[in-house]
Coordinates of C-alpha atoms and ligand atoms in Angstrom, one line a residue:
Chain A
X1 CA -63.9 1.6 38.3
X2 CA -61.1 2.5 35.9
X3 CA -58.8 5.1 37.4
X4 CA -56.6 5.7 34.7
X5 CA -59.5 7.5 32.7
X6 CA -60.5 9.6 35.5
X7 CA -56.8 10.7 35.9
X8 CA -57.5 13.2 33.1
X9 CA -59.9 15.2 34.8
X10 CA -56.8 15.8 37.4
X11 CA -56.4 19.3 36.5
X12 CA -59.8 19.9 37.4
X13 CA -59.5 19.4 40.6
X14 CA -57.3 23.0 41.9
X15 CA -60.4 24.7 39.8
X16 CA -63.1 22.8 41.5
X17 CA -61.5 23.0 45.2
X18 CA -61.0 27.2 44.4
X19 CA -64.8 27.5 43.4
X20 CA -66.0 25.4 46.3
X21 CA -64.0 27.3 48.9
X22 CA -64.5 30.8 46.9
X23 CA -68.8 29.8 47.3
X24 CA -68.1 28.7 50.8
X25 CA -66.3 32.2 52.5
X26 CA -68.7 34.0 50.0
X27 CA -71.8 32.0 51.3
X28 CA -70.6 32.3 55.2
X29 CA -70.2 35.9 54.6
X30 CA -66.3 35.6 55.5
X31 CA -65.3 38.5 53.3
X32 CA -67.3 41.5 52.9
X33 CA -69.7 40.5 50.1
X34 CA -68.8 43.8 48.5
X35 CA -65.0 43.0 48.4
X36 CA -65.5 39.7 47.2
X37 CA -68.4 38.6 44.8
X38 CA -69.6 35.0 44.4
X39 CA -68.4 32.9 42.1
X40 CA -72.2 33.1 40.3
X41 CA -72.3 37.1 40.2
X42 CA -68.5 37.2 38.6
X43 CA -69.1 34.7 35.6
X44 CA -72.5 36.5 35.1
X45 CA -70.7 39.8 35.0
X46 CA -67.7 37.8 32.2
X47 CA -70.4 36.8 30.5
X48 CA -72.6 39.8 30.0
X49 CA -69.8 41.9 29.7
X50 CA -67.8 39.6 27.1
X51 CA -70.8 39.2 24.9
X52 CA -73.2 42.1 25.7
X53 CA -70.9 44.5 27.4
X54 CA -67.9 46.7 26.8
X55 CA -65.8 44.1 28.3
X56 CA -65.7 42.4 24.9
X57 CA -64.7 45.1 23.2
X58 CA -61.5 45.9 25.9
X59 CA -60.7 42.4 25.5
X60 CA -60.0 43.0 21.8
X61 CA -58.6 46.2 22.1
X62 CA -55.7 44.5 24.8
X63 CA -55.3 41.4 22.4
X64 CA -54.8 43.9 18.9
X65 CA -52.0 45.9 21.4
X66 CA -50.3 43.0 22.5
X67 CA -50.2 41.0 19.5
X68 CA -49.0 44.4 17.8
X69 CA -46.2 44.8 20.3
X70 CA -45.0 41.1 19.6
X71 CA -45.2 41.4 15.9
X72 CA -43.0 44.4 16.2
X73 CA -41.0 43.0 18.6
X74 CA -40.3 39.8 16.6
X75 CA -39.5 41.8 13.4
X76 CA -37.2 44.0 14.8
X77 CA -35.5 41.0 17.2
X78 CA -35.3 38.1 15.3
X79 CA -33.3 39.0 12.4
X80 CA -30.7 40.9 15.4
X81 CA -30.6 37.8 17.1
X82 CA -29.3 36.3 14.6
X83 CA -27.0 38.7 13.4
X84 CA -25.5 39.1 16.8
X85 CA -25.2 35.7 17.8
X86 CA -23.6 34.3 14.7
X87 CA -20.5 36.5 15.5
X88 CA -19.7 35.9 19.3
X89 CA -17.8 38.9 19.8
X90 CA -20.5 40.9 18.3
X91 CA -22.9 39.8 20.9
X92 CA -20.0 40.5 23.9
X93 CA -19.6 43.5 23.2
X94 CA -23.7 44.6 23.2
X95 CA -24.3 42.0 26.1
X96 CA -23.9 44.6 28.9
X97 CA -26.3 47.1 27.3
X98 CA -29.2 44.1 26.2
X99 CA -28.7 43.0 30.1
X100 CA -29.3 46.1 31.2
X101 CA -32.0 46.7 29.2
X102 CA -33.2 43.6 29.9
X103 CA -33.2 44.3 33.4
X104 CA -34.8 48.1 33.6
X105 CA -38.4 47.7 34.1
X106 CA -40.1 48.7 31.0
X107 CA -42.8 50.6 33.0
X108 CA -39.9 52.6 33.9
X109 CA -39.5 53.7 30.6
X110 CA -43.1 54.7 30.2
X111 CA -42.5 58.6 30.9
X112 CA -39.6 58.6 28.0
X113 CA -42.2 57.1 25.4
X114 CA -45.1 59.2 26.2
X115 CA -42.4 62.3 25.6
X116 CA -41.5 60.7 22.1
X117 CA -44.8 59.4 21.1
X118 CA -47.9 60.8 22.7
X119 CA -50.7 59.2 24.8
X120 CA -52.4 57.1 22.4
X121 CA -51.8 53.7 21.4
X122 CA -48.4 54.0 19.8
X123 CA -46.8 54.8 23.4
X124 CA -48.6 51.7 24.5
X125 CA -47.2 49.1 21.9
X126 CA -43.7 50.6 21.4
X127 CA -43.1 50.1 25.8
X128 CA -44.5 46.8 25.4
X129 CA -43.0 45.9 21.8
X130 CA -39.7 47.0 23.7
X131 CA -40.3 44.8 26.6
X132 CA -40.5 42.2 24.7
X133 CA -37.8 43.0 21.9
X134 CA -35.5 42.6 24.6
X135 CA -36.5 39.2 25.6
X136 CA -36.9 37.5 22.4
X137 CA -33.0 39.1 21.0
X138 CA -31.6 37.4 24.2
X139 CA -33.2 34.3 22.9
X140 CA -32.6 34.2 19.5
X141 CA -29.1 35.4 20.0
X142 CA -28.5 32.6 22.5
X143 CA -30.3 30.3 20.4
X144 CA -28.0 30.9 17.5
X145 CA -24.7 31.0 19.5
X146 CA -25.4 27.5 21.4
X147 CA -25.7 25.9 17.6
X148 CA -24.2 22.5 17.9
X149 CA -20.3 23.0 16.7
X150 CA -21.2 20.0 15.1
X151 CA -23.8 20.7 13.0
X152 CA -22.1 23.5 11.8
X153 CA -19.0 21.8 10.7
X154 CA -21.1 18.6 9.0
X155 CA -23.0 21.6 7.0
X156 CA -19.2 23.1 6.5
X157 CA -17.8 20.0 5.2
X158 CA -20.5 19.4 2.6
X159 CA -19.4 22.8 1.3
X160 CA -22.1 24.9 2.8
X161 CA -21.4 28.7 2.2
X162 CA -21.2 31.0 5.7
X163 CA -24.9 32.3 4.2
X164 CA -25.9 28.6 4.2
X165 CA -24.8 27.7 7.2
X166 CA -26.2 30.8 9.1
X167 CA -29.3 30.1 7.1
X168 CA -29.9 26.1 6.9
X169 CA -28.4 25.7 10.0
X170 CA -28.1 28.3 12.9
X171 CA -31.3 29.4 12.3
X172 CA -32.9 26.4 12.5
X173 CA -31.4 25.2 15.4
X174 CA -31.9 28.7 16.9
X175 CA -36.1 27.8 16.4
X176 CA -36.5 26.1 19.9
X177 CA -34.6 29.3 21.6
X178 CA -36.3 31.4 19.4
X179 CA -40.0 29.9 20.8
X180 CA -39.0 30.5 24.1
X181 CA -38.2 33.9 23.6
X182 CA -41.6 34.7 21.5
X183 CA -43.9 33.0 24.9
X184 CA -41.8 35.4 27.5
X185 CA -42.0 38.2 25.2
X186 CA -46.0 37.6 24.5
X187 CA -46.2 37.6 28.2
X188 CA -44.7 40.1 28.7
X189 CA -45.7 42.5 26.0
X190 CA -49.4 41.7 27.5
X191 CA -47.8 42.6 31.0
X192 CA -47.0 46.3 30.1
X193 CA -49.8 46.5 27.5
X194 CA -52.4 45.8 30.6
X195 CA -49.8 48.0 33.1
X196 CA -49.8 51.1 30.6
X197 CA -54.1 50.6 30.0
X198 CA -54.3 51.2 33.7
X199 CA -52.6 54.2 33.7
X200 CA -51.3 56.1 30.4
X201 CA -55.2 57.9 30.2
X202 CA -56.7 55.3 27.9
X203 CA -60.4 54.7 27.1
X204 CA -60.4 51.0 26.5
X205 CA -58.7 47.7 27.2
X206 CA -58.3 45.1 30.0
X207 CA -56.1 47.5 31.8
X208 CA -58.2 50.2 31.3
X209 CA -61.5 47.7 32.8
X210 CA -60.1 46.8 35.4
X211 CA -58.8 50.2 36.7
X212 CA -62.6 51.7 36.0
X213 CA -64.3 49.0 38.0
X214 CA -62.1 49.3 40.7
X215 CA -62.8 52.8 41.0
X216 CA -66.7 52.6 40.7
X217 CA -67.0 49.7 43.2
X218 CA -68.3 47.2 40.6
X219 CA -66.6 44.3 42.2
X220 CA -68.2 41.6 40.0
X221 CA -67.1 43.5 36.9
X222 CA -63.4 44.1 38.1
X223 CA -63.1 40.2 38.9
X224 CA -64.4 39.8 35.8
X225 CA -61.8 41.5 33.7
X226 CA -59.3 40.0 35.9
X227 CA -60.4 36.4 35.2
X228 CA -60.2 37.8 31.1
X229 CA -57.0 39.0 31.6
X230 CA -55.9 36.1 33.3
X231 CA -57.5 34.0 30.2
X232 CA -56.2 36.3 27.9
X233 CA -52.4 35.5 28.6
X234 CA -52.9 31.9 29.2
X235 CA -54.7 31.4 25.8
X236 CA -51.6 33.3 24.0
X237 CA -49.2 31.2 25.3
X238 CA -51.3 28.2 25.0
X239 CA -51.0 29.7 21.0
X240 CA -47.4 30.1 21.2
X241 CA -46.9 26.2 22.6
X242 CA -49.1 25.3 20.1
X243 CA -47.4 26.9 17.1
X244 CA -44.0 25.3 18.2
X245 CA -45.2 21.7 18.9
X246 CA -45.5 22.1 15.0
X247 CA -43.0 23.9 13.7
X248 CA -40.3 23.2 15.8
X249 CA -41.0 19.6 16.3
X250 CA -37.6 18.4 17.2
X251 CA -37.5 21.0 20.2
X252 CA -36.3 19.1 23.4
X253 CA -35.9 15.6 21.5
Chain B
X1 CA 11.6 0.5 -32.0
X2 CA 7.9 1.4 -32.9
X3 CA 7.1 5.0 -31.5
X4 CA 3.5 4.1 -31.0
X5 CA 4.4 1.4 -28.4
X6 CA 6.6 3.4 -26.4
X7 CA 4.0 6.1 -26.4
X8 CA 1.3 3.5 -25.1
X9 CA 4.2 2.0 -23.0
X10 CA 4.3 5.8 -21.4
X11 CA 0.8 6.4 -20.9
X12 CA 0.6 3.2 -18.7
X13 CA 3.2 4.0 -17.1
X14 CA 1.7 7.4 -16.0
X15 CA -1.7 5.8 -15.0
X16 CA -0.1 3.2 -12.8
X17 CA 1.7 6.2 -11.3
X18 CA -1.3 8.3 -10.7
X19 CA -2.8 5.1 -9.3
X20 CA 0.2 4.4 -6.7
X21 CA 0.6 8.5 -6.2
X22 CA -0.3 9.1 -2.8
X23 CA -3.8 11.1 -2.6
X24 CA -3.0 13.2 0.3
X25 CA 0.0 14.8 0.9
X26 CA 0.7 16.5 4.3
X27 CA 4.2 18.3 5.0
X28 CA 5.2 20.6 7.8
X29 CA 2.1 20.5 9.4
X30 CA 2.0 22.1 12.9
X31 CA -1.0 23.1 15.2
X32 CA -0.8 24.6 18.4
X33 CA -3.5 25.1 20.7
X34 CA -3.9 27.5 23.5
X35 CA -1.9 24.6 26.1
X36 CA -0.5 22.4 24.2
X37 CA 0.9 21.7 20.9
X38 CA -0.4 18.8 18.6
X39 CA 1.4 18.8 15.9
X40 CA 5.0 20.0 14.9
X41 CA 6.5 19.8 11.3
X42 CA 4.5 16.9 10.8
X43 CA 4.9 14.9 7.3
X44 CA 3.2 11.9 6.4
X45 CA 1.0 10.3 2.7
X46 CA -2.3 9.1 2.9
X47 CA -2.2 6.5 0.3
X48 CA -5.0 6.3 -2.8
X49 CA -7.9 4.0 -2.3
X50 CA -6.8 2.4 1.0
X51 CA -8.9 2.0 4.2
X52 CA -6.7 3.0 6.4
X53 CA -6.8 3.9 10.4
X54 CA -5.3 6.4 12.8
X55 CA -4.5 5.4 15.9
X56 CA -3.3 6.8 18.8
X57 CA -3.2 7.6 22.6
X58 CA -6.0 9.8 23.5
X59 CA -6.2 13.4 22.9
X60 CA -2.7 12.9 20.9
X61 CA -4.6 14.8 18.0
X62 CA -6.6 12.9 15.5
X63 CA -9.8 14.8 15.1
X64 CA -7.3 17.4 14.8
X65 CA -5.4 15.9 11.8
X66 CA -8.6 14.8 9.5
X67 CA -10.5 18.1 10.6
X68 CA -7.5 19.9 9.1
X69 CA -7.4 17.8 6.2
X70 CA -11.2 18.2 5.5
X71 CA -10.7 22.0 5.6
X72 CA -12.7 22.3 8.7
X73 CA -10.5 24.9 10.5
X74 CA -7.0 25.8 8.9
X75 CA -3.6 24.7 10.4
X76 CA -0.5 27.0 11.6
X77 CA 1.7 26.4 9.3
X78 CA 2.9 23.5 6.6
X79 CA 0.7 22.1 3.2
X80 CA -1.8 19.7 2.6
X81 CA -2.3 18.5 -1.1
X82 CA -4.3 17.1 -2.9
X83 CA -3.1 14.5 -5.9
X84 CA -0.2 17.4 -5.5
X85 CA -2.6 20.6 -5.8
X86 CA -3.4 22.7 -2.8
X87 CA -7.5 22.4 -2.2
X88 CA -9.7 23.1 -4.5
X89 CA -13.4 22.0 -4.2
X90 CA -13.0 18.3 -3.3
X91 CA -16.0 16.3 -2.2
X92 CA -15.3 15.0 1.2
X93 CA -17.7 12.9 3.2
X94 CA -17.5 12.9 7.0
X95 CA -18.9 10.9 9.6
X96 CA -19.1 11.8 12.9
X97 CA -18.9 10.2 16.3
X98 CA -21.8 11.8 17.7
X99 CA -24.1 11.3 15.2
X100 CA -26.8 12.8 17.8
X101 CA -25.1 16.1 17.4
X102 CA -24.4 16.0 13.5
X103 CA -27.8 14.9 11.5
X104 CA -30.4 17.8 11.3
X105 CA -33.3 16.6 13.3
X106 CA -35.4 19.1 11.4
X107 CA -34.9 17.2 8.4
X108 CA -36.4 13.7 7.4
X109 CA -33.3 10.8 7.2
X110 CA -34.4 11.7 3.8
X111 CA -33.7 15.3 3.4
X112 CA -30.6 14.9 5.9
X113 CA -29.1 12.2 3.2
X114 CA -30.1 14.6 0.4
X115 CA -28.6 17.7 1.9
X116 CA -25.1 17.5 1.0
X117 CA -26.7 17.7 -2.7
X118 CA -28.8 20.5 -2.3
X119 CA -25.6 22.4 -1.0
X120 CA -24.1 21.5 -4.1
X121 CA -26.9 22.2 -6.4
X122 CA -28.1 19.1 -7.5
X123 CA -31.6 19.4 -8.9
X124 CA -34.4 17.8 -6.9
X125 CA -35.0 14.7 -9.2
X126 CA -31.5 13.8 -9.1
X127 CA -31.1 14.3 -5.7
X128 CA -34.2 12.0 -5.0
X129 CA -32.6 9.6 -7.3
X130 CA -29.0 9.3 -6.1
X131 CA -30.7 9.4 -2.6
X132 CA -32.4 6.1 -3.4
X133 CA -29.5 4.5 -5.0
X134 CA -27.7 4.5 -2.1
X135 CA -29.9 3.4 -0.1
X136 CA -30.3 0.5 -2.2
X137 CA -27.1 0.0 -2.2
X138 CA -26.4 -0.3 1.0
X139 CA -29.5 -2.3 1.8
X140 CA -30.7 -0.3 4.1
X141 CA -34.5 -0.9 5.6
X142 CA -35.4 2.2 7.3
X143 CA -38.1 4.8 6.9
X144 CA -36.7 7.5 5.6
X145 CA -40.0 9.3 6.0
X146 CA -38.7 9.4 10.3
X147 CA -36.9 12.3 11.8
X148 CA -33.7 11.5 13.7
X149 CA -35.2 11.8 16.9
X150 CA -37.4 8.9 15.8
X151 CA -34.8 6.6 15.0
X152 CA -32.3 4.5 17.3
X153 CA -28.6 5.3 17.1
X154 CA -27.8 3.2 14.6
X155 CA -30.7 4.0 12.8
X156 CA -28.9 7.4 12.7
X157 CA -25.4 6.7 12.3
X158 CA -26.5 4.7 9.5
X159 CA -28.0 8.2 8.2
X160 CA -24.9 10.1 8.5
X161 CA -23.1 7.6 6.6
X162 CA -25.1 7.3 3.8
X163 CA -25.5 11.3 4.0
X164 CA -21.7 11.2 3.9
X165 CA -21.6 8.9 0.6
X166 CA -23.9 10.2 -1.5
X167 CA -22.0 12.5 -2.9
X168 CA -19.4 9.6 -4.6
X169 CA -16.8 11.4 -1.8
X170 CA -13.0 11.4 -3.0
X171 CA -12.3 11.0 0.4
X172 CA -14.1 9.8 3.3
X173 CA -13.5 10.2 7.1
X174 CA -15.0 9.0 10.1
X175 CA -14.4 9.7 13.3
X176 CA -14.9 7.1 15.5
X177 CA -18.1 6.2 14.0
X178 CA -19.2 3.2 16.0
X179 CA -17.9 4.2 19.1
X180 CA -21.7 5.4 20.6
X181 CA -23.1 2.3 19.1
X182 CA -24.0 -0.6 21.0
X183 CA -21.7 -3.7 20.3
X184 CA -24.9 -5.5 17.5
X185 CA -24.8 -2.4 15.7
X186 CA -21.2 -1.7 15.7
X187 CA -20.7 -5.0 14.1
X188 CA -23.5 -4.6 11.6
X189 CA -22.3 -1.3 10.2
X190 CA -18.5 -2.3 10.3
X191 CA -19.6 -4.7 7.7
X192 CA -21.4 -2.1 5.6
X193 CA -18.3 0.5 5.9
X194 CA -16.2 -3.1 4.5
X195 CA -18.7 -3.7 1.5
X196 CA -18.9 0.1 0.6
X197 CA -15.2 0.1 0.4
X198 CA -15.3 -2.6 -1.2
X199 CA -17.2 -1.8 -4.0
X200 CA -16.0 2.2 -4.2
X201 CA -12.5 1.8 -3.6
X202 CA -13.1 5.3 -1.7
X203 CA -10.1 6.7 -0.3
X204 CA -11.1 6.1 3.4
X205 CA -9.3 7.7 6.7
X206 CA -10.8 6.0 10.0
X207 CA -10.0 6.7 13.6
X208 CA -11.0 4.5 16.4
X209 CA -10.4 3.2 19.7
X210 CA -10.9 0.0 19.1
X211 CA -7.2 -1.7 17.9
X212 CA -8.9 -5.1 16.6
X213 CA -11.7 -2.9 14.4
X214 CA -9.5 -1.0 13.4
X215 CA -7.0 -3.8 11.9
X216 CA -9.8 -5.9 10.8
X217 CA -10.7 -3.0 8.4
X218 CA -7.8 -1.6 7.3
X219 CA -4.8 -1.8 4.8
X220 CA -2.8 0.3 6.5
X221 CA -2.7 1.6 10.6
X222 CA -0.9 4.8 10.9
X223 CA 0.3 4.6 14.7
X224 CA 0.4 7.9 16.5
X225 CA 2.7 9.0 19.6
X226 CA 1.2 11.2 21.9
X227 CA 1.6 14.9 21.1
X228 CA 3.1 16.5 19.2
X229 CA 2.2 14.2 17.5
X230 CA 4.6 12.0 14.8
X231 CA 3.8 9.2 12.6
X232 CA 5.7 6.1 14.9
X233 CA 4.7 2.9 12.2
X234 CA 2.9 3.0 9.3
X235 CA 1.6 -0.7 9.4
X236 CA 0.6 -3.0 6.2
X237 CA -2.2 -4.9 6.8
X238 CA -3.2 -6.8 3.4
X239 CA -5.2 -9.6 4.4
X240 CA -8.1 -10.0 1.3
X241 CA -11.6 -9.0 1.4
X242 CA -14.3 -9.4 2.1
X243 CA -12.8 -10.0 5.6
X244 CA -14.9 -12.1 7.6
X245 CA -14.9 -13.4 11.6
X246 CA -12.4 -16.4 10.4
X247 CA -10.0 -13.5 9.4
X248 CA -9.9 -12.6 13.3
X249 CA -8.5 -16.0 13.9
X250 CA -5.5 -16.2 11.5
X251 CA -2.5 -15.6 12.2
X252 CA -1.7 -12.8 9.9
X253 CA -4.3 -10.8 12.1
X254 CA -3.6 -11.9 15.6
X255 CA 0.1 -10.9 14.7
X256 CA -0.8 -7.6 13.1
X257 CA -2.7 -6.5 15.6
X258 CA -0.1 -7.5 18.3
X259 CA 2.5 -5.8 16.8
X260 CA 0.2 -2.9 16.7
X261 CA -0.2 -3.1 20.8
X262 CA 3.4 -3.6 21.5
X263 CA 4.4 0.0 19.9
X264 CA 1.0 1.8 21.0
X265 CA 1.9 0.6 24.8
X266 CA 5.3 1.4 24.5
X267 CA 4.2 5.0 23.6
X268 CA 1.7 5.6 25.9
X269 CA 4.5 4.2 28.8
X270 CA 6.6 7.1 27.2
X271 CA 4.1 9.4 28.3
Ligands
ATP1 N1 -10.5 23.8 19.9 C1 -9.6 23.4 20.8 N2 -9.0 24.3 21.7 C2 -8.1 23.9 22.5 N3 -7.6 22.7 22.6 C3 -8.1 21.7 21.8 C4 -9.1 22.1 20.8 N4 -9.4 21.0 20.1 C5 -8.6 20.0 20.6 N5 -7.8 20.4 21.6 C6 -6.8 19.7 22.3 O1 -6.0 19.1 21.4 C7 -5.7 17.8 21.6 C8 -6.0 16.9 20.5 O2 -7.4 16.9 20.3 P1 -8.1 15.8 19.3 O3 -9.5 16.0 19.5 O4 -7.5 16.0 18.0 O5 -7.6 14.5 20.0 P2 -8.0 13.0 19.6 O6 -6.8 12.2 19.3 O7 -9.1 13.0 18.6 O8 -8.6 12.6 21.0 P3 -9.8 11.5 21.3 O9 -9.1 10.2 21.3 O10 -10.2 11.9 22.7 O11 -10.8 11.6 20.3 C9 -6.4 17.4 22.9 O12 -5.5 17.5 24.0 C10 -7.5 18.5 23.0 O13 -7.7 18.8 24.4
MG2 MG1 -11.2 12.5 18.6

């Protein structure tokens, strides 16, 4: 038997052992059947609904906000990451208000942009494209300020401009930080975006599902938009990773 | 007398002056830091197309001299000029001890060789081109195709050199290049640091810990006190090139480098 090739189907095991002992309580009748679906009636109910249902169409609808949200975010954060961490005392004297920003709960916030912006899906992507703002600018702006003193004088030396420098160099070596910042804020943006479904009075997404099922009973279909939710974020980071094994291939070397 | 003879007689006598002109010329030079100060009223010549070392107690201050002298922050007060003019666009080349910490790893050794060109505008053919001369000429077999992360350190140092040459450098400096290298490799590259000077006659300022590389390389050891720091002995070391592991056994050297111990010791005692 060669044990080294089975050791790839490791991560399979937490998923097996949960289905097993989810069939097993649902089988014995160890939860109120109603409460808890089997494993069989939930994947039915993600299937059907992904590919024949409205579940599908939620599942878009959640993905379009929160990629929106991110975009946004980036746009706006990036290039003021930058710009604050390539002067240090810039960045000192907005620290206090990005950490506290930082730090407020963005569903908190929720009541202020549904004032400025209405119920529809602007309120939802500007909270989460706030969120998320927040995150990545701590990032970047980190990113850029950590840049090896090093590099920077070796690019000075050669007779790199301050534009060059900020350009060939700081931004560059911000790219790892930058990464890190983009998978929290994707995370997060989905966080809110799935949080303000639930309850800013929408019609559609994952939030939106789940909330609805929930409060018709249909157990199998509320599990199910769970478990696409829960796929949903793992798949965007799973992108994000992805993205910066190949861009920022030096990261962590 | 003929008038065209004196005038040729003249014109010699200027280029040998220009040659034997000292390429450097530092006076009043003083740096404080925060705690201490490094230097104070400092004057001293770094001589034209010499190899010569600093060397000193530790922390006395000579990062802090070349950085100043390669413009890479600004001193208090006092001059530093350049064949007599203040600075003015002059091609340095600078090698770094931590070489980890000083090539791009998101460029190629290639591109990190070629960089210091593209900074100066060099179009991309020539770049490519003076890119491979020097690696000719140094001999080097590495694939320059492989990120730094790829490479050992020597593989990398060997980068930042060449990176630092390409550019035909008036001066170069390097700071303790060899000094994160293991012993193999630090032998290997003095020798390519001897035959690059050798054939470019590069006005070269190197700093290291080690007393016996740093006599076996040089023409001239500038000993430094501990700071503020002052020139103590400027020492001659003309032994010919190419230098080789016989040279370490002459006398010449042994007594060179013991003189250079005596007055390092007795400065460090001073402490
Ligand atoms: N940016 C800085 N801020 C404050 N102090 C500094 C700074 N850079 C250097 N120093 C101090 O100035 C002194 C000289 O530093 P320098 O790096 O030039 O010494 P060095 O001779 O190169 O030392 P070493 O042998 O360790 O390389 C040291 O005592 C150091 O602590
Ligand atoms: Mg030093």
């Amino acid at each position: 038997m060669n044990w080294k090739r089975l050791e790839v189907l490791l991560p399979l095991v937490g998923v097996v052992v949960l289905l097993a002992v989810w069939s097993v309580v649902t089988w014995l009748r160890i939860v109120d059947p109603v409460l808890l679906p089997s494993p069989a009636a939930t994947f039915k109910a993600l299937w059907t609904g992904m590919f024949h249902g409205k579940l599908g169409v939620d599942f878009v609808k959640t993905v379009e906000r929160t990629i929106y949200s991110t975009i946004i975010a980036a746009i706006v954060a990036i290039p003021l990451g930058i710009l604050l961490g390539s002067s240090e005392r810039l960045y000192r004297s907005v620290e206090f208000l990005i950490d506290f920003f930082r730090s407020t709960p963005a569903s908190a916030m929720f009541p202020l942009f549904l004032v400025l912006f209405g119920v529809g899906d602007r309120t939802k992507i500007f909270v989460a494209a706030f969120g998320a703002a927040l995150v990545i600018l701590f990032n970047v702006a980190y990113g850029v300020m950590n840049a090896r003193k090093t590099r920077i004088l070796a690019a000075k030396v050669m007779g790199a401009s301050r534009l060059r420098v900020l350009w060939d160099v700081m931004l560059l070596e911000s790219m790892p930080a930058t990464f890190v910042g983009l998978r929290n804020g994707v995370s997060l943006a989905l966080v809110i975006v799935v949080v303000a479904e639930m309850f800013i009075g929408s019609v559609d997404g994952l939030g939106q599902r789940v909330f609805e099922a929930q409060q018709m009973f249909e157990m199998p279909d509320m599990y199910a938009a769970i478990f696409a939710a829960g796929a949903l974020g793992y798949g965007l980071n799973l992108l994000f990773l992805t993205i910066e094994r190949r861009f920022v291939h030096w990261s962590g070397k | 007398m003929h008038p065209a003879a004196s005038m040729e007689l003249s014109a010699n006598a200027r280029a040998a002056a220009t040659r034997t002109a000292p390429h450097v010329t530092i006076r009043g030079l003083s740096k404080r830091f925060a705690d201490a100060t490094i230097y104070d009223n400092f004057d001293f010549d770094i001589p034209r197309g010499k190899l010569m070392s600093v060397f000193g107690p530790n922390g006395c201050g000579k990062s802090t001299l070349i950085n100043m002298i390669a413009g890479l922050f600004p001193a208090d007060k006092g001059e530093i000029l350049f064949d007599g003019q203040p600075l003015n666009k002059i091609k340095f080349g600078y090698v770094f001890q931590n070489y980890r910490e000083a090539v791009f790893p998101w460029l190629s050794a290639f591109d990190n060789i070629a960089y210091p060109l593209k900074v100066m505008g060099v179009p991309k053919k020539e770049r490519n081109l003076k890119v491979e001369k020097i690696v000719a000429s140094l001999n080097v077999k590495i694939d320059l195709n492989l990120y730094p992360y790829q490479m050992s350190g020597g593989q990398q140092q060997m980068v930042s050199i060449m990176r630092a040459l390409v550019v035909d450098p008036e001066i170069l400096f390097l700071d303790e290049p060899f000094s994160a290298l293991d012993y193999e490799m630090t032998l290997f590259m003095r020798e390519q640091l001897q035959r690059v000077f050798v054939e470019t006659h590069t006005t070269t300022v190197l700093v290291s810990h080690d007393l016996e590389e740093a006599v076996y390389l040089s023409d001239r050891i500038l000993l430094l006190s501990r700071h503020p720091a002052r020139p103590v002995e400027f020492v001659h070391y003309d032994a010919p090139r190419p230098r080789t592991d016989k040279t370490m056994t002459e006398g010449d050297f042994i007594s060179t480098k013991a003189h250079c111990l005596e007055i390092f010791q007795r400065e460090v005692r001073k402490g």
